[in-house]
Coordinates of C-alpha atoms and ligand atoms in Angstrom, one line a residue:
M1 CA 10.8 -67.2 -45.9
G2 CA 8.0 -65.5 -47.5
G3 CA 5.9 -66.4 -44.5
A4 CA 8.6 -65.1 -42.2
G5 CA 8.9 -61.9 -44.3
L6 CA 5.2 -61.4 -44.2
G7 CA 5.2 -62.1 -40.5
L8 CA 7.9 -59.5 -40.0
A9 CA 6.0 -57.0 -42.2
A10 CA 2.8 -57.7 -40.3
G11 CA 4.8 -57.3 -37.0
C12 CA 6.2 -53.9 -38.1
A13 CA 2.8 -52.7 -39.1
V14 CA 1.4 -53.7 -35.7
A15 CA 4.2 -51.9 -34.0
T16 CA 3.9 -48.8 -36.1
C17 CA 0.2 -48.8 -35.4
A18 CA 0.8 -49.2 -31.7
I19 CA 3.4 -46.4 -31.7
A20 CA 1.1 -44.1 -33.7
A21 CA -1.7 -45.0 -31.3
V22 CA 0.5 -44.1 -28.4
M23 CA 1.5 -40.8 -30.0
V24 CA -2.1 -39.9 -30.7
G25 CA -3.0 -40.9 -27.2
H26 CA -0.2 -38.6 -25.9
R27 CA -1.3 -35.8 -28.0
V28 CA -4.9 -36.1 -26.9
R29 CA -3.9 -36.4 -23.3
S30 CA -1.6 -33.4 -23.6
R31 CA -4.4 -31.4 -25.3
R32 CA -6.7 -32.4 -22.6
R33 CA -4.2 -31.4 -19.9
W34 CA -3.7 -28.0 -21.7
G35 CA -7.5 -27.7 -21.9
R36 CA -7.6 -28.4 -18.1
A37 CA -5.1 -25.6 -17.5
V38 CA -7.1 -23.2 -19.6
A39 CA -10.3 -24.2 -17.9
L40 CA -8.8 -23.5 -14.5
V41 CA -7.8 -20.0 -15.6
R42 CA -11.2 -19.4 -17.1
E43 CA -13.0 -20.6 -13.8
F44 CA -10.7 -18.3 -11.8
E45 CA -11.4 -15.4 -14.1
E46 CA -15.1 -15.9 -13.7
A47 CA -14.9 -16.1 -9.9
S48 CA -12.8 -13.0 -9.8
A49 CA -15.1 -10.9 -12.0
T50 CA -15.6 -7.3 -11.0
S51 CA -18.3 -5.9 -13.2
V52 CA -19.2 -2.2 -12.6
G53 CA -22.5 -3.4 -11.0
R54 CA -20.6 -5.5 -8.5
L55 CA -18.1 -2.8 -7.8
R56 CA -21.0 -0.4 -7.1
Q57 CA -22.3 -2.9 -4.6
V58 CA -18.9 -2.9 -2.9
V59 CA -19.0 1.0 -2.9
D60 CA -22.4 0.9 -1.1
A61 CA -21.2 -1.7 1.4
M62 CA -18.1 0.3 2.2
A63 CA -20.2 3.5 2.8
V64 CA -22.7 1.5 5.0
E65 CA -19.9 -0.1 7.0
M66 CA -18.3 3.3 7.5
H67 CA -21.6 4.6 9.0
A68 CA -21.8 1.6 11.2
G69 CA -18.2 1.9 12.4
L70 CA -18.8 5.6 13.3
A71 CA -22.1 4.9 15.1
S72 CA -20.8 2.5 17.7
E73 CA -17.6 0.9 18.9
G74 CA -17.3 -2.5 17.3
G75 CA -20.3 -1.7 15.1
S76 CA -18.4 -2.7 12.0
K77 CA -15.3 -4.5 11.0
L78 CA -14.0 -1.1 10.1
R79 CA -12.5 0.3 13.3
M80 CA -13.0 3.9 12.3
S81 CA -10.5 5.2 14.9
L82 CA -10.1 8.8 16.0
T83 CA -6.7 10.4 15.3
F84 CA -7.3 13.7 17.0
I85 CA -5.9 15.4 13.9
D86 CA -8.3 18.2 13.1
N87 CA -6.0 20.6 11.2
L88 CA -3.9 19.7 8.2
P89 CA -1.0 21.7 6.7
D90 CA -1.7 23.8 3.6
G91 CA 1.7 24.9 2.3
S92 CA 1.9 28.1 4.3
E93 CA 3.9 26.5 7.1
E94 CA 7.2 28.1 8.1
G95 CA 10.2 27.2 10.2
T96 CA 12.5 24.3 11.2
Y97 CA 11.1 21.1 12.4
Y98 CA 12.3 17.7 13.6
A99 CA 10.7 14.3 13.2
L100 CA 11.3 10.7 13.8
D101 CA 10.0 7.8 11.7
L102 CA 9.8 4.3 13.2
G103 CA 8.0 1.5 11.3
G104 CA 10.3 -1.2 10.1
T105 CA 13.9 -2.3 10.2
N106 CA 15.2 1.3 10.0
F107 CA 14.3 4.4 11.8
R108 CA 14.9 7.9 10.5
V109 CA 15.5 11.2 12.1
L110 CA 14.8 14.3 10.0
Q111 CA 15.1 18.0 10.1
I112 CA 13.3 20.2 7.6
Q113 CA 12.9 23.8 6.8
F114 CA 9.6 25.1 5.4
S115 CA 9.7 28.4 3.4
G116 CA 6.2 29.4 4.3
K117 CA 5.4 30.1 0.7
G118 CA 3.5 27.8 -1.6
S119 CA 4.4 24.4 -0.4
M120 CA 8.1 24.9 -0.8
I121 CA 10.7 23.1 1.3
L122 CA 14.0 24.9 1.8
T123 CA 16.3 22.2 3.2
H124 CA 15.9 18.8 4.6
R125 CA 18.3 16.5 6.3
V126 CA 17.9 12.8 7.1
Q127 CA 19.8 10.2 9.0
R128 CA 18.8 6.6 8.6
Q129 CA 19.7 4.2 11.3
P130 CA 19.2 0.4 11.3
I131 CA 17.5 -1.2 14.3
S132 CA 19.4 -4.3 15.4
Q133 CA 17.7 -7.6 16.0
E134 CA 18.6 -7.3 19.7
L135 CA 16.8 -3.9 20.0
M136 CA 13.8 -5.2 18.2
T137 CA 13.3 -8.0 20.7
G138 CA 14.9 -6.4 23.8
T139 CA 13.3 -4.0 26.4
R140 CA 11.4 -0.7 25.8
E141 CA 14.1 1.2 27.7
E142 CA 16.9 -0.1 25.4
L143 CA 14.9 0.8 22.3
F144 CA 13.8 4.3 23.3
N145 CA 17.2 5.2 24.8
F146 CA 18.9 4.2 21.6
I147 CA 16.4 6.3 19.6
A148 CA 16.8 9.3 21.9
S149 CA 20.6 9.3 21.9
T150 CA 20.7 9.0 18.0
L151 CA 18.3 11.9 17.8
K152 CA 20.4 13.9 20.3
Q153 CA 23.6 13.4 18.2
F154 CA 21.7 14.4 15.1
V155 CA 20.3 17.5 16.6
Q156 CA 23.7 18.6 18.0
R157 CA 25.2 18.1 14.5
E158 CA 22.5 19.7 12.4
D159 CA 21.3 22.5 14.7
D160 CA 24.3 24.9 14.0
G161 CA 23.2 28.2 12.6
I162 CA 19.5 27.2 12.2
D163 CA 18.3 27.2 15.8
Q164 CA 17.6 30.8 16.8
I165 CA 16.6 30.1 20.4
P166 CA 18.5 27.0 21.5
D167 CA 17.1 26.7 25.0
V168 CA 13.5 26.6 24.1
R169 CA 12.0 23.1 24.1
K170 CA 11.5 21.8 20.5
D171 CA 8.5 19.8 19.3
L172 CA 9.0 16.5 17.6
G173 CA 6.8 14.7 15.0
F174 CA 6.7 11.0 15.6
T175 CA 5.4 8.6 12.8
F176 CA 4.9 5.3 14.4
S177 CA 3.6 2.6 12.0
F178 CA 2.4 0.0 14.4
P179 CA -1.1 -0.5 15.7
V180 CA -1.8 2.2 18.3
R181 CA -4.9 3.2 20.3
Q182 CA -4.7 7.0 20.0
L183 CA -5.4 8.9 23.2
S184 CA -4.7 12.4 21.9
V185 CA -2.8 14.0 19.0
S186 CA 0.4 13.4 20.9
S187 CA -0.2 10.1 22.8
G188 CA -1.3 6.6 22.1
L189 CA -1.1 3.1 23.5
L190 CA 0.8 0.4 21.6
I191 CA -1.8 -2.4 20.9
K192 CA 0.8 -4.9 19.6
W193 CA 4.0 -5.1 17.7
T194 CA 4.3 -6.3 14.1
K195 CA 7.1 -6.6 11.4
G196 CA 9.4 -8.6 13.6
F197 CA 9.4 -6.4 16.7
S198 CA 8.6 -8.1 20.0
I199 CA 9.3 -5.9 23.0
K200 CA 6.9 -7.2 25.5
D201 CA 7.2 -4.5 28.2
A202 CA 6.2 -1.8 25.6
V203 CA 2.8 -3.3 24.8
G204 CA 0.0 -1.3 26.3
K205 CA 2.3 1.6 27.0
D206 CA 2.1 5.1 25.6
V207 CA 4.9 5.1 23.1
A208 CA 5.1 8.9 23.0
Q209 CA 5.6 9.0 26.7
C210 CA 8.3 6.3 26.5
L211 CA 10.2 8.5 24.0
N212 CA 9.6 11.6 26.1
E213 CA 11.1 9.9 29.1
A214 CA 14.1 8.7 27.2
M215 CA 14.7 12.2 25.7
L216 CA 14.5 13.7 29.2
K217 CA 17.1 11.2 30.4
T218 CA 19.6 11.9 27.6
G219 CA 19.2 15.6 28.2
L220 CA 17.5 16.4 25.0
N221 CA 15.1 19.3 25.3
M222 CA 12.3 17.9 23.0
R223 CA 8.8 16.6 23.3
V224 CA 6.5 14.6 21.0
A225 CA 4.0 17.0 19.7
A226 CA 2.3 14.7 17.2
L227 CA 2.0 10.9 17.1
V228 CA 0.6 9.6 13.8
N229 CA 0.5 6.6 11.5
D230 CA 1.5 6.4 7.8
T231 CA -2.0 6.8 6.4
V232 CA -2.5 10.1 8.3
G233 CA 1.0 11.2 7.1
T234 CA 0.0 10.7 3.5
L235 CA -3.2 12.7 4.0
A236 CA -1.1 15.5 5.6
L237 CA 1.4 15.5 2.8
G238 CA -1.4 15.4 0.2
H239 CA -3.1 18.4 1.9
Y240 CA 0.2 20.3 2.1
Y241 CA 0.5 20.2 -1.6
D242 CA -3.2 20.4 -2.4
V243 CA -5.8 21.6 0.0
D244 CA -8.6 19.7 -1.8
T245 CA -7.2 16.5 -0.6
V246 CA -9.9 14.7 1.5
A247 CA -8.6 11.2 1.9
A248 CA -5.5 9.1 1.8
V249 CA -4.9 5.4 0.9
I250 CA -1.9 3.2 1.4
I251 CA -1.4 0.2 -0.8
G252 CA 1.9 -1.4 0.0
T253 CA 2.6 -4.6 2.0
G254 CA -0.8 -4.0 3.6
T255 CA -3.5 -1.5 2.9
N256 CA -5.4 1.2 4.9
A257 CA -7.2 4.5 4.4
C258 CA -8.1 7.6 6.3
Y259 CA -10.2 10.6 5.5
L260 CA -11.6 13.9 6.8
E261 CA -14.9 13.4 8.5
R262 CA -17.2 15.9 10.1
T263 CA -17.0 15.5 13.9
D264 CA -20.8 15.6 14.3
A265 CA -20.9 12.4 12.1
I266 CA -18.7 10.5 14.6
I267 CA -21.7 9.5 16.6
K268 CA -19.8 7.1 18.9
Y269 CA -17.7 9.9 20.4
Q270 CA -20.3 12.6 20.5
G271 CA -19.7 13.3 24.2
L272 CA -15.9 13.4 23.8
L273 CA -15.5 15.7 20.8
M274 CA -16.2 19.2 21.9
N275 CA -15.2 21.2 18.8
S276 CA -17.2 21.2 15.6
G277 CA -15.4 20.9 12.3
D278 CA -13.5 18.0 10.8
M279 CA -11.3 15.2 12.1
V280 CA -9.2 12.6 10.4
V281 CA -10.6 9.1 10.9
N282 CA -8.3 6.1 10.5
M283 CA -10.5 3.5 8.9
E284 CA -8.3 0.4 9.2
W285 CA -10.0 -0.7 6.0
G286 CA -7.9 -3.9 5.5
N287 CA -10.6 -5.5 7.8
F288 CA -13.4 -4.5 5.5
W289 CA -15.7 -7.4 4.5
S290 CA -18.7 -7.7 2.3
S291 CA -20.5 -10.7 0.6
H292 CA -20.2 -8.7 -2.6
L293 CA -16.4 -9.2 -2.7
P294 CA -15.6 -11.7 -5.5
R295 CA -14.0 -14.5 -3.5
T296 CA -12.5 -17.6 -5.1
P297 CA -11.5 -21.0 -3.7
Y298 CA -7.8 -19.7 -3.7
D299 CA -8.8 -16.8 -1.4
I300 CA -10.6 -19.2 0.9
S301 CA -7.7 -21.6 1.1
L302 CA -5.3 -18.7 1.7
D303 CA -7.5 -17.6 4.6
D304 CA -7.9 -21.1 6.0
E305 CA -4.2 -21.9 5.9
S306 CA -3.0 -18.6 7.3
P307 CA -3.1 -19.1 11.0
N308 CA -0.2 -21.4 11.4
R309 CA 2.0 -19.9 8.7
N310 CA 2.2 -16.3 9.0
E311 CA 1.3 -13.8 11.7
Q312 CA 0.5 -10.9 9.3
A313 CA -1.7 -13.2 7.2
R314 CA -3.6 -14.4 10.2
L315 CA -4.4 -10.9 11.3
S316 CA -5.3 -9.5 7.9
S317 CA -8.9 -9.8 6.6
G318 CA -10.6 -10.3 3.3
F319 CA -10.2 -6.9 1.7
E320 CA -6.5 -6.6 2.5
K321 CA -5.8 -10.2 1.3
M322 CA -7.4 -9.4 -2.0
I323 CA -5.6 -6.1 -2.5
S324 CA -2.2 -5.7 -0.9
G325 CA 1.3 -6.5 -1.9
M326 CA 1.8 -9.1 0.7
Y327 CA -0.8 -11.4 -1.0
L328 CA -1.1 -10.8 -4.7
G329 CA 1.9 -13.0 -5.6
E330 CA 0.7 -15.6 -3.2
I331 CA -2.7 -15.8 -4.8
V332 CA -1.0 -16.2 -8.2
R333 CA 1.2 -19.0 -6.8
R334 CA -1.8 -20.9 -5.5
V335 CA -3.5 -20.8 -9.0
L336 CA -0.2 -21.9 -10.7
Q337 CA 0.2 -24.7 -8.2
R338 CA -3.2 -26.1 -9.0
M339 CA -2.5 -25.7 -12.8
A340 CA 0.8 -27.6 -12.3
E341 CA -1.0 -30.4 -10.4
E342 CA -3.8 -30.8 -12.9
S343 CA -1.9 -30.2 -16.2
D344 CA 1.5 -30.6 -17.6
I345 CA 2.1 -27.0 -18.5
F346 CA 4.7 -26.4 -15.8
P347 CA 6.9 -29.5 -16.1
D348 CA 8.1 -30.9 -12.7
A349 CA 7.1 -27.7 -10.9
V350 CA 4.5 -28.9 -8.4
Q351 CA 7.1 -29.1 -5.6
N352 CA 8.6 -25.6 -6.3
L353 CA 5.2 -24.1 -6.6
S354 CA 4.0 -25.5 -3.3
V355 CA 6.1 -23.3 -1.1
P356 CA 3.9 -20.5 0.4
F357 CA 4.8 -16.9 -0.4
V358 CA 7.7 -18.1 -2.7
L359 CA 6.3 -15.8 -5.4
R360 CA 6.7 -12.2 -4.1
T361 CA 4.4 -9.6 -5.6
P362 CA 7.2 -7.5 -7.2
L363 CA 8.3 -10.6 -9.2
M364 CA 4.8 -11.3 -10.2
A365 CA 4.4 -7.7 -11.3
A366 CA 7.6 -7.9 -13.3
M367 CA 6.2 -11.0 -15.1
H368 CA 2.9 -9.3 -15.7
E369 CA 4.6 -6.2 -17.2
D370 CA 7.0 -8.2 -19.4
G371 CA 6.6 -6.5 -22.7
S372 CA 8.8 -8.7 -24.8
P373 CA 7.1 -10.7 -27.6
D374 CA 8.6 -14.0 -26.4
L375 CA 8.0 -13.2 -22.7
R376 CA 11.7 -13.6 -21.9
E377 CA 11.5 -12.0 -18.5
V378 CA 8.7 -14.4 -17.4
G379 CA 11.0 -17.3 -18.4
R380 CA 14.0 -15.8 -16.6
I381 CA 12.0 -15.2 -13.4
L382 CA 10.6 -18.7 -13.5
E383 CA 14.1 -20.1 -13.8
D384 CA 16.0 -17.8 -11.5
H385 CA 13.5 -17.5 -8.7
L386 CA 11.3 -20.6 -8.9
K387 CA 13.7 -23.0 -10.5
I388 CA 11.2 -23.9 -13.1
S389 CA 12.5 -24.3 -16.6
G390 CA 11.2 -25.4 -20.0
V391 CA 7.9 -23.6 -19.8
S392 CA 6.4 -23.1 -23.3
L393 CA 5.5 -19.7 -24.6
K394 CA 1.8 -20.4 -24.6
A395 CA 2.1 -21.5 -20.9
R396 CA 3.9 -18.3 -20.1
R397 CA 1.1 -16.4 -21.7
L398 CA -1.4 -18.2 -19.6
L399 CA 0.6 -17.4 -16.5
V400 CA 0.6 -13.6 -17.4
R401 CA -3.2 -13.9 -17.7
V402 CA -3.4 -15.2 -14.2
C403 CA -1.3 -12.2 -13.0
D404 CA -3.6 -9.9 -14.8
I405 CA -6.7 -11.4 -13.3
V406 CA -5.3 -11.1 -9.7
T407 CA -4.0 -7.5 -10.2
R408 CA -7.1 -6.2 -12.0
R409 CA -9.4 -7.5 -9.3
A410 CA -7.2 -6.0 -6.6
A411 CA -7.0 -2.6 -8.3
R412 CA -10.7 -2.5 -9.0
L413 CA -11.7 -3.4 -5.5
A414 CA -9.4 -0.7 -4.1
A415 CA -11.1 1.7 -6.5
A416 CA -14.5 0.7 -5.2
G417 CA -13.2 1.3 -1.6
I418 CA -12.1 4.8 -2.6
V419 CA -15.4 5.6 -4.2
G420 CA -17.0 4.2 -1.1
I421 CA -15.2 6.9 1.0
L422 CA -16.3 9.6 -1.5
K423 CA -19.9 8.4 -1.3
K424 CA -19.8 8.5 2.5
I425 CA -18.6 12.2 2.4
G426 CA -21.0 13.1 -0.4
R427 CA -18.4 13.6 -3.1
D428 CA -19.3 10.8 -5.5
G429 CA -21.6 12.8 -7.6
S430 CA -24.7 11.0 -6.4
A431 CA -26.0 14.0 -4.5
G432 CA -26.0 16.4 -7.4
V433 CA -23.9 19.2 -8.7
A434 CA -22.2 20.2 -5.4
S435 CA -20.8 16.7 -4.9
G436 CA -18.8 16.4 -8.0
R437 CA -20.8 16.7 -11.2
T438 CA -19.2 18.2 -14.2
K439 CA -22.2 20.2 -15.1
G440 CA -22.5 23.4 -13.0
K441 CA -19.5 24.1 -10.8
P442 CA -17.7 20.9 -9.9
R443 CA -16.3 20.4 -6.4
R444 CA -12.7 19.4 -6.8
T445 CA -11.7 16.3 -4.9
V446 CA -8.2 14.9 -4.4
V447 CA -7.2 11.5 -2.9
A448 CA -3.6 10.9 -2.0
I449 CA -2.4 7.4 -2.6
E450 CA 0.9 5.9 -1.5
G451 CA 2.6 2.5 -1.0
G452 CA 5.0 0.4 -2.9
L453 CA 2.3 -1.5 -4.8
Y454 CA 0.6 1.6 -6.2
V455 CA 3.8 3.5 -6.9
G456 CA 5.8 0.6 -8.3
Y457 CA 3.3 -1.3 -10.3
S458 CA 2.0 0.7 -13.2
M459 CA -0.6 -1.8 -14.4
F460 CA -2.2 -1.8 -11.0
R461 CA -2.3 2.0 -11.0
E462 CA -3.9 2.1 -14.5
Y463 CA -6.5 -0.4 -13.5
L464 CA -7.3 1.5 -10.3
N465 CA -7.6 4.9 -12.0
E466 CA -9.7 3.4 -14.8
A467 CA -12.1 1.7 -12.4
V468 CA -12.7 4.9 -10.4
A469 CA -13.8 6.7 -13.5
E470 CA -15.8 3.7 -14.6
I471 CA -17.7 3.4 -11.3
L472 CA -18.4 7.1 -11.1
G473 CA -19.7 7.2 -14.7
E474 CA -19.2 9.7 -17.4
E475 CA -21.2 12.5 -15.8
V476 CA -19.0 12.8 -12.7
A477 CA -15.6 14.4 -12.8
P478 CA -13.3 11.7 -11.3
P479 CA -11.2 12.7 -8.3
C480 CA -7.6 13.6 -8.8
L481 CA -5.7 10.6 -7.5
F482 CA -2.1 11.3 -6.8
S483 CA 0.9 9.9 -4.9
A484 CA 3.3 12.2 -3.3
L485 CA 6.0 9.9 -4.6
L486 CA 4.6 9.9 -8.1
P487 CA 5.5 13.4 -9.1
A488 CA 9.1 12.3 -8.9
I489 CA 8.3 9.7 -11.5
V490 CA 6.3 12.3 -13.5
I491 CA 9.3 14.6 -13.5
Q492 CA 11.4 11.8 -14.9
H493 CA 8.9 11.6 -17.8
Y494 CA 8.8 15.3 -18.0
L495 CA 12.6 15.6 -18.3
K496 CA 12.6 12.9 -21.0
Q497 CA 9.8 14.9 -22.6
M498 CA 7.6 11.9 -22.9
P499 CA 4.1 12.6 -24.3
S500 CA 2.4 10.5 -21.6
C501 CA 3.2 12.9 -18.8
P502 CA 0.0 13.5 -16.9
D503 CA -0.2 17.2 -16.9
Y504 CA -2.5 17.5 -14.0
L505 CA 0.1 16.1 -11.7
V506 CA 2.7 18.7 -12.7
Q507 CA 0.2 21.5 -12.5
N508 CA -1.1 20.5 -9.2
H509 CA 2.2 20.1 -7.5
P510 CA 4.4 23.1 -7.4
H511 CA 7.3 21.0 -6.1
C512 CA 7.4 19.3 -9.5
Q513 CA 8.7 22.6 -10.8
V514 CA 10.9 23.3 -7.8
L515 CA 12.6 19.9 -7.7
K516 CA 12.6 18.8 -11.3
Q517 CA 16.3 19.1 -11.7
Q518 CA 17.1 16.6 -9.1
A519 CA 17.6 12.9 -9.5
V520 CA 14.5 10.8 -9.3
D521 CA 15.7 8.6 -6.5
S522 CA 16.6 11.4 -4.3
L523 CA 13.3 13.0 -5.0
K524 CA 11.4 10.0 -3.9
I525 CA 13.3 9.8 -0.7
K526 CA 12.9 13.5 -0.1
L527 CA 9.1 13.4 -0.6
F528 CA 8.8 10.3 1.5
H529 CA 10.8 11.6 4.4
I530 CA 9.0 14.8 4.9
K531 CA 5.7 13.1 6.0
P532 CA 6.3 13.2 9.8
F533 CA 7.2 16.9 9.6
L534 CA 3.9 17.6 8.1
F535 CA 2.0 16.0 11.0
L536 CA 4.0 18.1 13.3
V537 CA 3.3 21.3 11.5
S538 CA -0.4 20.5 11.3
S539 CA -0.7 19.8 15.0
T540 CA 1.5 22.6 16.4
P541 CA -0.7 25.5 17.7
K542 CA 0.3 28.6 15.7
Ligands
LIG601 P1 5.2 -1.0 3.6 O1 3.8 -1.1 3.1 O2 5.8 -2.2 4.1 O3 5.4 0.2 4.5 P2 5.9 0.0 0.9 O4 4.8 1.0 0.9 O5 7.2 0.4 0.3 O6 6.2 -0.6 2.3 O7 5.3 -1.3 0.1 C1 6.1 -2.4 -0.1 C2 5.3 -3.5 -0.8 O8 4.8 -3.0 -2.0 C3 6.1 -4.7 -1.0 O9 6.0 -5.6 0.0 C4 5.5 -5.3 -2.3 O10 4.5 -6.2 -2.0 C5 4.9 -4.1 -3.0 N1 5.8 -3.6 -4.1 C6 6.9 -2.8 -4.0 N2 7.4 -2.6 -5.2 C7 6.6 -3.2 -6.1 C8 6.6 -3.3 -7.5 N3 7.5 -2.8 -8.3 N4 5.6 -4.0 -8.1 C9 4.6 -4.6 -7.3 N5 4.6 -4.6 -6.0 C10 5.5 -3.8 -5.4
LIG602 MG1 4.7 2.1 4.8

């Protein structure tokens, strides 16, 4: 009995020890797995580092590539295309204009009245029309006939009382956001369709001419006077509000930039360009590449796996993939997937995290900007959108750190790109007082920035603005960076009397004062929609 009791006691002790050993083993393994997740994030952070020194190397590389792209066709990955826009609006424009904006699933027709005084818009009317799937994949005749007849109905409806001389042919501004080889300010050949469009018989054709023919057929007395892309539109809009605007950058689904260049610096077209002065150059900077870009294994695998998966991803290049809204969420997903594979911090999530592009950038931004102490929003997004539950608070914190690394790198690289443009045109302060130093008389420089990522993601914007000032150094006055859409947001702050309202935006933009009573959403739409008009104004001979 005693023996049996002893035996039982001994058996219990062995079992307890075994259980304890198992528990300790679990804890050690779990700590090791957590340690692995942290190590992965640390490695990623190191590989993504953007010290000021490295950013300055990117600045130099951007300026060098710009020179090379201007020197010869194909001389650089930067295409540096001519736009034939040599005159930008300055706020003194007057009269009624029509424009058309085609670049996605909707197209818009617009009518706008400029006051002629101090960048003031009197009225603007917009009609938005969806483009059906059939039209997106049909024939060019069907698409352009549809656009022309919608425009005709709009003009007939809106013209009453405004048009002083109804029989005179009207000019039309056409914002066409697909790749085009520009032939003149009002003509250009479609290189290829993107964004779900596939109208084969339009490729290689002059899209302005296609529209002109359709307008003629429908009996609409109008002609395309300006054909532009969205980057040039942003520059025009920036210049309309502030004549010191020298460059424009789009950071949305993709990214691109354009700027004002001296025609004598566009070496590759010296024979072609007769007039001296300036011309807007479309950089196509998404294609920029430099060995100084901090590339991680996740960027490399994104590149390698793109061809079969996604047309846009296949066509984009290094810079765009590190910066733009299409990819930031995807880079985060790739890091999280590896963390899920090599640790246990996202329970049972490997499968859900292995779907490419499942984590969209706006969702990633919302997790990054979750200000709640227990990161409730991060938990909700993981559950609702990725079907991942039971993620601990410390794992959610690690996830936010991954978002921060990706966004910070993107914003700082975009900042380096912007300073690269300023360097190319001698406005980065490196050439002395005249190019932007605060001592002596500074030369004011404004860069217009637009696109959903910059406008909608405040952490991105803060990192970008901060990095521009950091790269330029304390002695140089940083350029004024503004988005035409942002004043609308600023006004909202202004109306709420929030102390953080950046005064320079309100001061620099008279329309802030004019429009401040209106709802923020309608303001955004208003400012966004006037872009094509401004092209038209800038290109119409006075
Ligand atoms: P597009 O570039 O397609 O013309 P936008 O300039 O509106 O259109 O940019 C849309 C892109 O911007 C989205 O695909 C998304 O990646 C990004 N984006 C939009 N809103 C946000 C947001 N709040 N936070 C982060 N990214 C955003
Ligand atoms: Mg756009």
